[in-house]
Short mmCIF file of C-alpha atoms in Angstrom, two decimals:
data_model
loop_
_atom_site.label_atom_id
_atom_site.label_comp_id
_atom_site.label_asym_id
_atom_site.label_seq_id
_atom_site.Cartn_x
_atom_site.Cartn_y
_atom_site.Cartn_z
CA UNK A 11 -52.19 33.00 21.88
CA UNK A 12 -54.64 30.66 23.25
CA UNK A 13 -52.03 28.72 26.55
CA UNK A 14 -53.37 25.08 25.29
CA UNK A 15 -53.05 25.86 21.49
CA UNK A 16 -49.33 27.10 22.90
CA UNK A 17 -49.04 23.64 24.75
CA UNK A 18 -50.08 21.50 21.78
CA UNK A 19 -47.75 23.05 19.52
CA UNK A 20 -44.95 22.71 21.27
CA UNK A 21 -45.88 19.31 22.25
CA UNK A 22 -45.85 18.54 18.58
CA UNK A 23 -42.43 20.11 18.04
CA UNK A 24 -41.37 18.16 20.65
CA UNK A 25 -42.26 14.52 19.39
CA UNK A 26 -40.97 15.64 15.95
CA UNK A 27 -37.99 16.15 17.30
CA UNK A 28 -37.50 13.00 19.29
CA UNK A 29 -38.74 11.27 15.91
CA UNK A 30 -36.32 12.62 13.61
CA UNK A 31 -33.74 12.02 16.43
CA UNK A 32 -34.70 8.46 17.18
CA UNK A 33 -35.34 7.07 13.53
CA UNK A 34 -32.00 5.93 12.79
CA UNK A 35 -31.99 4.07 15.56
CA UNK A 36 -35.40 2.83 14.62
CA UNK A 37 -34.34 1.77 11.13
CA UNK A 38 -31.21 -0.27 12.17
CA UNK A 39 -33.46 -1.91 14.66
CA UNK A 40 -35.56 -2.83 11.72
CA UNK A 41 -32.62 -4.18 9.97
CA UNK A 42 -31.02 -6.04 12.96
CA UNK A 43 -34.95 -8.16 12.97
CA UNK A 44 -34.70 -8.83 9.03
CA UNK A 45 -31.50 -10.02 9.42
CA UNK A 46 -31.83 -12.34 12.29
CA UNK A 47 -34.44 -13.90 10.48
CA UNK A 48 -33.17 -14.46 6.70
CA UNK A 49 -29.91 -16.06 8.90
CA UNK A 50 -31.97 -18.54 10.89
CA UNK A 51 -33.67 -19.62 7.63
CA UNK A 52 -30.64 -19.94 6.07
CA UNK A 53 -29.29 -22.12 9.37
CA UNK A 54 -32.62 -24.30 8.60
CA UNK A 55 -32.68 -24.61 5.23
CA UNK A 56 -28.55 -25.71 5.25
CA UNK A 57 -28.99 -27.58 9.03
CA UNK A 58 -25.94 -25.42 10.62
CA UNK A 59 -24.64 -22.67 12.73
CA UNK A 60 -24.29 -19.78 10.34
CA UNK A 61 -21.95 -16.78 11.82
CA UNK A 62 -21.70 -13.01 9.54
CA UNK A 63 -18.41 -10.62 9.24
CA UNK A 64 -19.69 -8.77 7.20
CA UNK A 65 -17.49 -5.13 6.51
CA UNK A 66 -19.58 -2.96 5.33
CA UNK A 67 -18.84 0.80 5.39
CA UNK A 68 -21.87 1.54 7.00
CA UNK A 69 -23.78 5.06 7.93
CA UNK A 70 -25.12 5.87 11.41
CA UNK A 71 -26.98 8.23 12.97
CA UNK A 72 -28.32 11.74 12.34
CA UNK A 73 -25.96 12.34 10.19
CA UNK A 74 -25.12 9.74 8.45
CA UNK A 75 -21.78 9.59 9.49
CA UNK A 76 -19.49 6.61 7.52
CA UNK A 77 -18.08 4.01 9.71
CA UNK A 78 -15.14 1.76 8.41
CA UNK A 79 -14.76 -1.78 8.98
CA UNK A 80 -12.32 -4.37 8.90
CA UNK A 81 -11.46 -7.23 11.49
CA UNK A 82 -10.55 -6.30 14.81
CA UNK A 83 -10.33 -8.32 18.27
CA UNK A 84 -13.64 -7.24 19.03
CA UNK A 85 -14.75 -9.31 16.14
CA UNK A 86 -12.47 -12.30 16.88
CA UNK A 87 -14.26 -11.90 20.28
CA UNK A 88 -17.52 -12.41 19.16
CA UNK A 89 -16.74 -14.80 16.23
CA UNK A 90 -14.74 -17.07 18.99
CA UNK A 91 -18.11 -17.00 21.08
CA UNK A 92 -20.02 -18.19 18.34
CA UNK A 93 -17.89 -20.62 17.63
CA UNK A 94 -17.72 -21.82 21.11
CA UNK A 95 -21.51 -22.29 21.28
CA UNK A 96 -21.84 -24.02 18.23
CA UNK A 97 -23.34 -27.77 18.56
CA UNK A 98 -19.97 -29.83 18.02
CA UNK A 99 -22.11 -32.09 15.60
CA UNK A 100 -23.40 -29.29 13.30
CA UNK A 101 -21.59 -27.52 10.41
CA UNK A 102 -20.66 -23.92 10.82
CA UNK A 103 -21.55 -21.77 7.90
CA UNK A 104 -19.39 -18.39 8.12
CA UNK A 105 -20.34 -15.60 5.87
CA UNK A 106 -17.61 -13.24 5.10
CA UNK A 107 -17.09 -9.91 3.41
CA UNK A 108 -14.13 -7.70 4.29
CA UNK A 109 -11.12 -5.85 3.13
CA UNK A 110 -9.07 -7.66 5.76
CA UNK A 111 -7.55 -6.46 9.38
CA UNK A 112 -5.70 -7.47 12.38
CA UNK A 113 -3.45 -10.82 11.98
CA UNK A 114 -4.12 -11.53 15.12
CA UNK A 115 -8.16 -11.60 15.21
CA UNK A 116 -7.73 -13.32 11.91
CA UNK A 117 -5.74 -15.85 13.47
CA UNK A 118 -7.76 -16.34 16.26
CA UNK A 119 -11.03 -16.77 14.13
CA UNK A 120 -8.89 -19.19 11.58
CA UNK A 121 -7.90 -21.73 14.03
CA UNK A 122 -11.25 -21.70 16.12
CA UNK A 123 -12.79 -22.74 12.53
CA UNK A 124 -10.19 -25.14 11.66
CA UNK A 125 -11.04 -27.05 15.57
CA UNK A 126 -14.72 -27.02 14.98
CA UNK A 127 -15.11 -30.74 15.10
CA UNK A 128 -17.81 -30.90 12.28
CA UNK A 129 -17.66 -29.64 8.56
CA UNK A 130 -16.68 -25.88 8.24
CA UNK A 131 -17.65 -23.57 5.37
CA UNK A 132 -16.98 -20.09 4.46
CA UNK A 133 -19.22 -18.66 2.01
CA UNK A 134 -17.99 -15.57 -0.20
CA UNK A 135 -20.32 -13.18 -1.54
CA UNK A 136 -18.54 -10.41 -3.15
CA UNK A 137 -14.35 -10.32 -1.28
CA UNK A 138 -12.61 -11.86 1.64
CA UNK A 139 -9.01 -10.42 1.41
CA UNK A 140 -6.15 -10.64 3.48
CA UNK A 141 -7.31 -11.63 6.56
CA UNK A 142 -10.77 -12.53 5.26
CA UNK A 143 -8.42 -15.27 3.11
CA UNK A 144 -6.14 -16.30 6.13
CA UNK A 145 -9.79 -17.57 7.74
CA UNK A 146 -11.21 -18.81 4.40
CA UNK A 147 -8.28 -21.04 4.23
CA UNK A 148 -9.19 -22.67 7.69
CA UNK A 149 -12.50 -24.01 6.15
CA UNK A 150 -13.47 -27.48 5.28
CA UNK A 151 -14.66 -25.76 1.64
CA UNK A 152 -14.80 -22.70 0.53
CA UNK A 153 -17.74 -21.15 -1.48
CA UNK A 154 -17.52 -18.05 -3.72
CA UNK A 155 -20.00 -16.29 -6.22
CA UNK A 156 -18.48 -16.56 -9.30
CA UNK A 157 -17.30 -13.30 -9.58
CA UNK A 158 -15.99 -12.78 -5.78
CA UNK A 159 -12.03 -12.73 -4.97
CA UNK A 160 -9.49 -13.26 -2.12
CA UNK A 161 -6.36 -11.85 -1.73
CA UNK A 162 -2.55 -12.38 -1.03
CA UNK A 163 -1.53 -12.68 2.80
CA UNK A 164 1.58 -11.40 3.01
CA UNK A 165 1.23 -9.07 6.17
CA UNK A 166 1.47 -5.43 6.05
CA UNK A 167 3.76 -3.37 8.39
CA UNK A 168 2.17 -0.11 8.71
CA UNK A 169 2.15 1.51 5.01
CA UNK A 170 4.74 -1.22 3.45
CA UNK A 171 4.33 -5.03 2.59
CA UNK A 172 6.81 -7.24 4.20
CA UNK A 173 8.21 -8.93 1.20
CA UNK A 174 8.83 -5.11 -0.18
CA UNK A 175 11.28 -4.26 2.66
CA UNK A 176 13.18 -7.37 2.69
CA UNK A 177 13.33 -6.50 -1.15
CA UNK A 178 14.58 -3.27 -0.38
CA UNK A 179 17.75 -4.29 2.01
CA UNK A 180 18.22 -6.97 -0.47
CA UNK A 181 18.52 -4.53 -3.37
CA UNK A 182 20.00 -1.92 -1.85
CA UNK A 183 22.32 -4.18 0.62
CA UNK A 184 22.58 -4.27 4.24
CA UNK A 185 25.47 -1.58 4.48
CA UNK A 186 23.65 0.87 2.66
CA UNK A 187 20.43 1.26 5.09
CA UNK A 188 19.80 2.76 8.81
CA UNK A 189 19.38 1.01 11.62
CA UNK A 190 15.52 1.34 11.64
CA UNK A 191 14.70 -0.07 8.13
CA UNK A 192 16.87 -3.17 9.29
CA UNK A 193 14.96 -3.25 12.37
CA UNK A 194 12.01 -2.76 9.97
CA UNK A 195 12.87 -5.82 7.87
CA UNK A 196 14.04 -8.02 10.38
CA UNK A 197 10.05 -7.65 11.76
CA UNK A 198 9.04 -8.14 8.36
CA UNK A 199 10.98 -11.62 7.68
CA UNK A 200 9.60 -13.09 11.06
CA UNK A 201 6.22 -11.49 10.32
CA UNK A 202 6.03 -13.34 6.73
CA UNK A 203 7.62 -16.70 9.08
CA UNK A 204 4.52 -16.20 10.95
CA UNK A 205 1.68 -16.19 8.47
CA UNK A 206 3.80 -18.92 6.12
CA UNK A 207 3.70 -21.10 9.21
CA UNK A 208 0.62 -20.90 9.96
CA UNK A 209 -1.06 -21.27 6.40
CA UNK A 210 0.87 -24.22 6.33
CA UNK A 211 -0.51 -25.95 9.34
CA UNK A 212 -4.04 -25.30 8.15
CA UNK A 213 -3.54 -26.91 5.06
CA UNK A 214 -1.39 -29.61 5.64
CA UNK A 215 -4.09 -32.22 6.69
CA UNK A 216 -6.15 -31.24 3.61
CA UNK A 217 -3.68 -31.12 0.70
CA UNK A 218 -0.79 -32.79 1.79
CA UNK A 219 2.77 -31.36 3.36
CA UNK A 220 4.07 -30.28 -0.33
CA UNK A 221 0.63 -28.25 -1.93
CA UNK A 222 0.52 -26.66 1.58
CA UNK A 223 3.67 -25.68 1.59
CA UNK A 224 3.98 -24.47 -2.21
CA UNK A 225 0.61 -22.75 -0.97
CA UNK A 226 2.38 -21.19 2.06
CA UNK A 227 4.71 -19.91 0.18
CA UNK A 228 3.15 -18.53 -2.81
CA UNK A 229 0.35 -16.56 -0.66
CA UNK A 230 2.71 -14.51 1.56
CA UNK A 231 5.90 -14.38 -0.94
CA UNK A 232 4.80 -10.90 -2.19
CA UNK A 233 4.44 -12.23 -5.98
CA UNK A 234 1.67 -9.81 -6.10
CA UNK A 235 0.10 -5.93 -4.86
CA UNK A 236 -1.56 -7.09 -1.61
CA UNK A 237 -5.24 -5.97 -3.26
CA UNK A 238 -4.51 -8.51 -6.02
CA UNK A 239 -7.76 -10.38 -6.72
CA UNK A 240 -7.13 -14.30 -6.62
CA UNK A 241 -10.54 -14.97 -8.96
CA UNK A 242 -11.92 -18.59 -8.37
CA UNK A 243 -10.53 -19.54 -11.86
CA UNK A 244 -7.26 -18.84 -10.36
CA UNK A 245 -7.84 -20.15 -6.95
CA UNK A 246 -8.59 -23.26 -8.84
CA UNK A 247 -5.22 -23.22 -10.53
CA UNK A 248 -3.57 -22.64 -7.14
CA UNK A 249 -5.05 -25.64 -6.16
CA UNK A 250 -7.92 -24.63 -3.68
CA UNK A 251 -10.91 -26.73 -3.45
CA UNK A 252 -13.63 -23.90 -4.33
CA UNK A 253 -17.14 -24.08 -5.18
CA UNK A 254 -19.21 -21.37 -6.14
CA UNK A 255 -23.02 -22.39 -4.91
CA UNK A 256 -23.54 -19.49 -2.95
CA UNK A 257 -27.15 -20.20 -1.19
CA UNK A 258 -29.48 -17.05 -2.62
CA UNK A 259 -30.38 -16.24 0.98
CA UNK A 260 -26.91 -14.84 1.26
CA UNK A 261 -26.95 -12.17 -1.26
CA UNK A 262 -30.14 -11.31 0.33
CA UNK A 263 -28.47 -10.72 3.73
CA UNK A 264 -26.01 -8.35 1.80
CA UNK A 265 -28.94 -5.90 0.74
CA UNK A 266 -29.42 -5.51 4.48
CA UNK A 267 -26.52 -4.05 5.12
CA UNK A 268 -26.73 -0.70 4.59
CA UNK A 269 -24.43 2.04 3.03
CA UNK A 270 -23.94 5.24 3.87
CA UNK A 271 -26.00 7.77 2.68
CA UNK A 272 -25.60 9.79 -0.86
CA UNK A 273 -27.41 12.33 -2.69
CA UNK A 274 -27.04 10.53 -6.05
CA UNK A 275 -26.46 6.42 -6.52
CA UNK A 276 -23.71 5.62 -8.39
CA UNK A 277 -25.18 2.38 -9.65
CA UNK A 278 -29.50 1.92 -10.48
CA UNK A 279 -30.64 -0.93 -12.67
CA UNK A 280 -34.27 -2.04 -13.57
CA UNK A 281 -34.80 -5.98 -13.36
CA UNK A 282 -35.79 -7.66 -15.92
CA UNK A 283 -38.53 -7.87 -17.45
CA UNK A 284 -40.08 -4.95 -17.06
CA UNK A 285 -44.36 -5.17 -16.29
CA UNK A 286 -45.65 -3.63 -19.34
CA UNK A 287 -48.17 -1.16 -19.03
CA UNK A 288 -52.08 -2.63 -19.62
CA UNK A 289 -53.11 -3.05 -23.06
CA UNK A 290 -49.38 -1.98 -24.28
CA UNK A 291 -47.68 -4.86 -26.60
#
């Protein structure tokens, strides 16, 4: 074999292989650009800071291996930051989609909203539960698609709802259970003191001391699963000030956030109408 034809070829081999191994990175690059720019249109077009937490199992490299989301510190890090370097005199848009996470990052993010000096809203595209709520609740208004949901925040301890385990001892009575599951629900009655409390503060200045108590109360009292869906009809009934004029350049955002990979889609649809074919009626 001719040396240079030798050469060539495994030249070519060689920047095939650094393609296929670079173009994920390539593509999330691509969608990192398309994103920064339908966000600051969206800033311009509604004159504000607008800050994503977005959860979206998403795939990554070679492989396409699924990540899973939900709010951490890391993302009451950066959320804080944002925050922070907001112009005081300028509305904060924050976009949110998640399943929920830490109490404590949610807490964080909640009460650096609620002290933004200017008007705070939390848009809702699709589901903000649990923790996603908790900060939802710190916002000035809250705007949903009409179809999107929250969720009860009564917190979790490990595999078990709080309420559940003071239900438990209750039903069972205190003389009948080990030392752990009373150590267990005396975590879980300061843990549901916690969250009522601080629900309470962030609503008190908006709806009065009674509403944000009766709020408090009915939001971490364990009245339902904690993946319940509270629908904007019945957010409404609660009592929450929701509107549902989700600005369209936010459900664009949400295509560019991709998914992992499957062989087969689950879900296809063709818009309509359909382009009919030339000279077809």
């Amino acid at each position: 074999m001719d040396p240079l034809s030798g050469f060539l070829g495994s030249l070519i081999w060689w920047f095939l292989f650094m393609y296929i191994l670079l173009w994920p990175q390539m593509q999330y690059r691509q969608l990192q650009l398309a994103r920064a720019k339908l966000l600051e249109r969206l800033s311009r077009k509604r004159n504000s800071t607008v800050i994503t937490l977005i959860h979206r199992q998403e795939s990554i490299g070679l492989f396409g291996i699924p990540v899973y989301k939900f709010i951490s510190i890391e993302d009451s890090e950066e959320v804080l930051r944002a925050i922070r370097m907001a112009p005081k005199d300028k509305p904060i848009d924050l976009i949110i989609h998640t399943p929920g996470g830490l109490v404590l990052a949610a807490t964080q993010i909640a009460k650096a909203l609620k002290d933004h000096p200017a008007e705070t809203r939390v848009i809702v595209p699709h589901y903000a539960m649990s923790g996603g709520t908790l900060i939802a609740l710190a916002a000035d208004k809250i705007i949903m698609d009409p179809h999107a949901v929250l969720g009860p925040v009564d917190p979790q301890l490990g595999q078990y709802p709080a309420p559940s385990i003071l239900r438990a001892v209750e039903k069972k009575g205190a003389d009948k259970v080990d030392d752990q599951t009373l150590i267990l629900a005396d975590v879980a009655e300061k843990a549901i003191r916690q969250v009522r409390d601080f629900i309470y503060d962030l609503l008190k200045d908006k709806y009065g001391e009674e509403k944000a108590k009766e709020l408090a109360q009915i939001l971490t009292e364990g009245k339902w699963t904690h993946d319940y869906p509270i629908t904007v009809e019945e957010a409404r009934k609660l009592g929450l000030n929701v509107s549902t004029d989700v600005p369209e350049e936010v459900y664009a955002l949400m295509e560019l956030y991709k998914q992992p990979v499957r062989q087969r889609g689950t879900v296809e649809f063709v818009p309509y109408p359909v382009k009919q074919e030339s000279g077809k009626q």
